[in-house]
Amino acid sequence: MIRSVLIVVTANVRLLVLGTNRLVFALHGTKRFTSFVQRVHTTVLALLGLGVEIFTCAQARMEYRETEYNTDLTKVHHTNYVRNSRAIVVLWAIFTCIFFILNVVVWIQPQWIGDTGDSAVAGFFGLYKYCVETSVGSDFICNGDFISWESILNSYFKATSVMVGVSCLLSIASIACFLLFCLVNTATVLRICAWLQLMSGLLITVSCIVYPGGWDHSQVRQVCGLKSGSYNIGECGMRWGYALAIVLIFDAFILCILAFVLAAKQANLLPEIYKKEKEALKD
């Protein structure tokens, strides 16, 4: 912009000097005076040209410094972005491990439903294991083992046990995929883990829906009363295991969505100009 202004000023001064030269020549008509005016004209134009060059060099230097500043600023922003992105990935990995631990707890603990103050017999039920008090004040007798398939009360509890167990395996697989961070792109690993967590969340969701179908068993009615049946808990109440399973559904979907978002927002590689600078430094 400064250069353009100086060029316009130079042109106007040139026209002014030429007009003055012609006017003086017309008035005086002497060649010596005209020669003097021409020399002044040439000197003024030379000084203006020098000024244009000086301001042009100064402007170019300022633009170079601004570009250099913007380049350094871009590097700083990129470094901060990568650091924050990695911190969020680490937090996601920690919560994934916590999800796996809670998933296992939900699977093995027989605390999905249990007796209340209105129940005739004290007892509680899990996915494949259940405990019932034989007499008032006596110890609980627990039965059911996932390895012993016939010891599980009914097909609903069997299906729920399998689905939650597979959900645990998917959680282990997602944690094992952390080793792939050293081998493949981070976004690829996050997408794989996201799909595993999505399937794990769906399995837990279906398990929570199917599980109440097995409440019509005689052992459940012994604790929950004769009014209990499929999707009718009777005189029993929901225990912390069932509530934790419902919480894990939301946890799985949140982790899944976060993994997909992190995979989509992974920081791009540095531009080619930075790569060339690194290669130049190596050379």
Short mmCIF file of N, CA and C in Angstrom, two decimals, residues 102-114 124-127 207-208 237-249:
data_model
loop_
_atom_site.label_atom_id
_atom_site.label_comp_id
_atom_site.label_asym_id
_atom_site.label_seq_id
_atom_site.Cartn_x
_atom_site.Cartn_y
_atom_site.Cartn_z
N LEU A 102 -15.78 -52.61 35.99
CA LEU A 102 -17.18 -52.58 36.41
C LEU A 102 -18.01 -53.62 35.66
N ASN A 103 -17.67 -53.85 34.42
CA ASN A 103 -18.38 -54.86 33.63
C ASN A 103 -18.20 -56.24 34.23
N VAL A 104 -16.98 -56.55 34.65
CA VAL A 104 -16.72 -57.84 35.29
C VAL A 104 -17.46 -57.94 36.62
N VAL A 105 -17.47 -56.85 37.39
CA VAL A 105 -18.18 -56.85 38.67
C VAL A 105 -19.67 -57.13 38.47
N VAL A 106 -20.25 -56.49 37.48
CA VAL A 106 -21.67 -56.71 37.19
C VAL A 106 -21.92 -58.16 36.79
N TRP A 107 -20.99 -58.76 36.09
CA TRP A 107 -21.17 -60.12 35.60
C TRP A 107 -21.10 -61.15 36.73
N ILE A 108 -20.18 -60.98 37.66
CA ILE A 108 -19.94 -62.03 38.66
C ILE A 108 -20.73 -61.83 39.95
N GLN A 109 -21.19 -60.62 40.23
CA GLN A 109 -21.86 -60.37 41.51
C GLN A 109 -23.35 -60.71 41.43
N PRO A 110 -23.86 -61.52 42.38
CA PRO A 110 -25.30 -61.87 42.37
C PRO A 110 -26.14 -60.81 43.08
N GLN A 111 -26.08 -59.60 42.59
CA GLN A 111 -26.78 -58.49 43.24
C GLN A 111 -27.61 -57.70 42.24
N TRP A 112 -28.32 -58.42 41.37
CA TRP A 112 -29.18 -57.73 40.41
C TRP A 112 -30.54 -57.43 41.03
N ILE A 113 -31.14 -58.41 41.65
CA ILE A 113 -32.38 -58.19 42.40
C ILE A 113 -32.24 -58.90 43.74
N GLY A 114 -33.06 -58.49 44.73
CA GLY A 114 -32.98 -59.12 46.04
C GLY A 114 -34.20 -58.81 46.87
N PHE A 124 -31.01 -63.10 47.16
CA PHE A 124 -30.65 -62.18 46.08
C PHE A 124 -30.18 -62.99 44.88
N PHE A 125 -30.31 -62.40 43.71
CA PHE A 125 -30.05 -63.10 42.46
C PHE A 125 -29.13 -62.26 41.56
N GLY A 126 -28.30 -62.99 40.85
CA GLY A 126 -27.45 -62.37 39.83
C GLY A 126 -27.77 -62.93 38.47
N LEU A 127 -26.78 -62.97 37.61
CA LEU A 127 -27.01 -63.49 36.27
C LEU A 127 -27.05 -65.01 36.26
N SER A 207 -29.18 -57.30 27.55
CA SER A 207 -29.18 -58.10 28.78
C SER A 207 -30.13 -57.51 29.82
N CYS A 208 -30.10 -56.20 29.97
CA CYS A 208 -31.00 -55.56 30.94
C CYS A 208 -32.46 -55.71 30.54
N GLY A 237 -36.69 -56.13 45.14
CA GLY A 237 -36.27 -54.82 44.66
C GLY A 237 -35.00 -54.92 43.83
N MET A 238 -34.76 -53.90 43.07
CA MET A 238 -33.57 -53.87 42.24
C MET A 238 -32.35 -53.56 43.10
N ARG A 239 -31.30 -54.33 42.93
CA ARG A 239 -30.06 -54.13 43.68
C ARG A 239 -29.06 -53.32 42.85
N TRP A 240 -27.91 -53.06 43.48
CA TRP A 240 -26.91 -52.18 42.87
C TRP A 240 -26.31 -52.77 41.59
N GLY A 241 -26.30 -54.11 41.47
CA GLY A 241 -25.74 -54.73 40.27
C GLY A 241 -26.54 -54.38 39.02
N TYR A 242 -27.87 -54.42 39.14
CA TYR A 242 -28.73 -54.06 38.01
C TYR A 242 -28.59 -52.57 37.68
N ALA A 243 -28.56 -51.75 38.74
CA ALA A 243 -28.40 -50.30 38.51
C ALA A 243 -27.05 -49.99 37.86
N LEU A 244 -26.01 -50.68 38.30
CA LEU A 244 -24.69 -50.46 37.71
C LEU A 244 -24.66 -50.89 36.25
N ALA A 245 -25.38 -51.96 35.92
CA ALA A 245 -25.44 -52.40 34.52
C ALA A 245 -26.10 -51.33 33.65
N ILE A 246 -27.14 -50.69 34.17
CA ILE A 246 -27.79 -49.61 33.41
C ILE A 246 -26.84 -48.43 33.23
N VAL A 247 -26.08 -48.12 34.27
CA VAL A 247 -25.09 -47.04 34.16
C VAL A 247 -24.03 -47.38 33.11
N LEU A 248 -23.63 -48.65 33.06
CA LEU A 248 -22.62 -49.07 32.09
C LEU A 248 -23.10 -48.93 30.65
N ILE A 249 -24.40 -49.00 30.45
CA ILE A 249 -24.93 -48.80 29.09
C ILE A 249 -24.57 -47.40 28.61
#
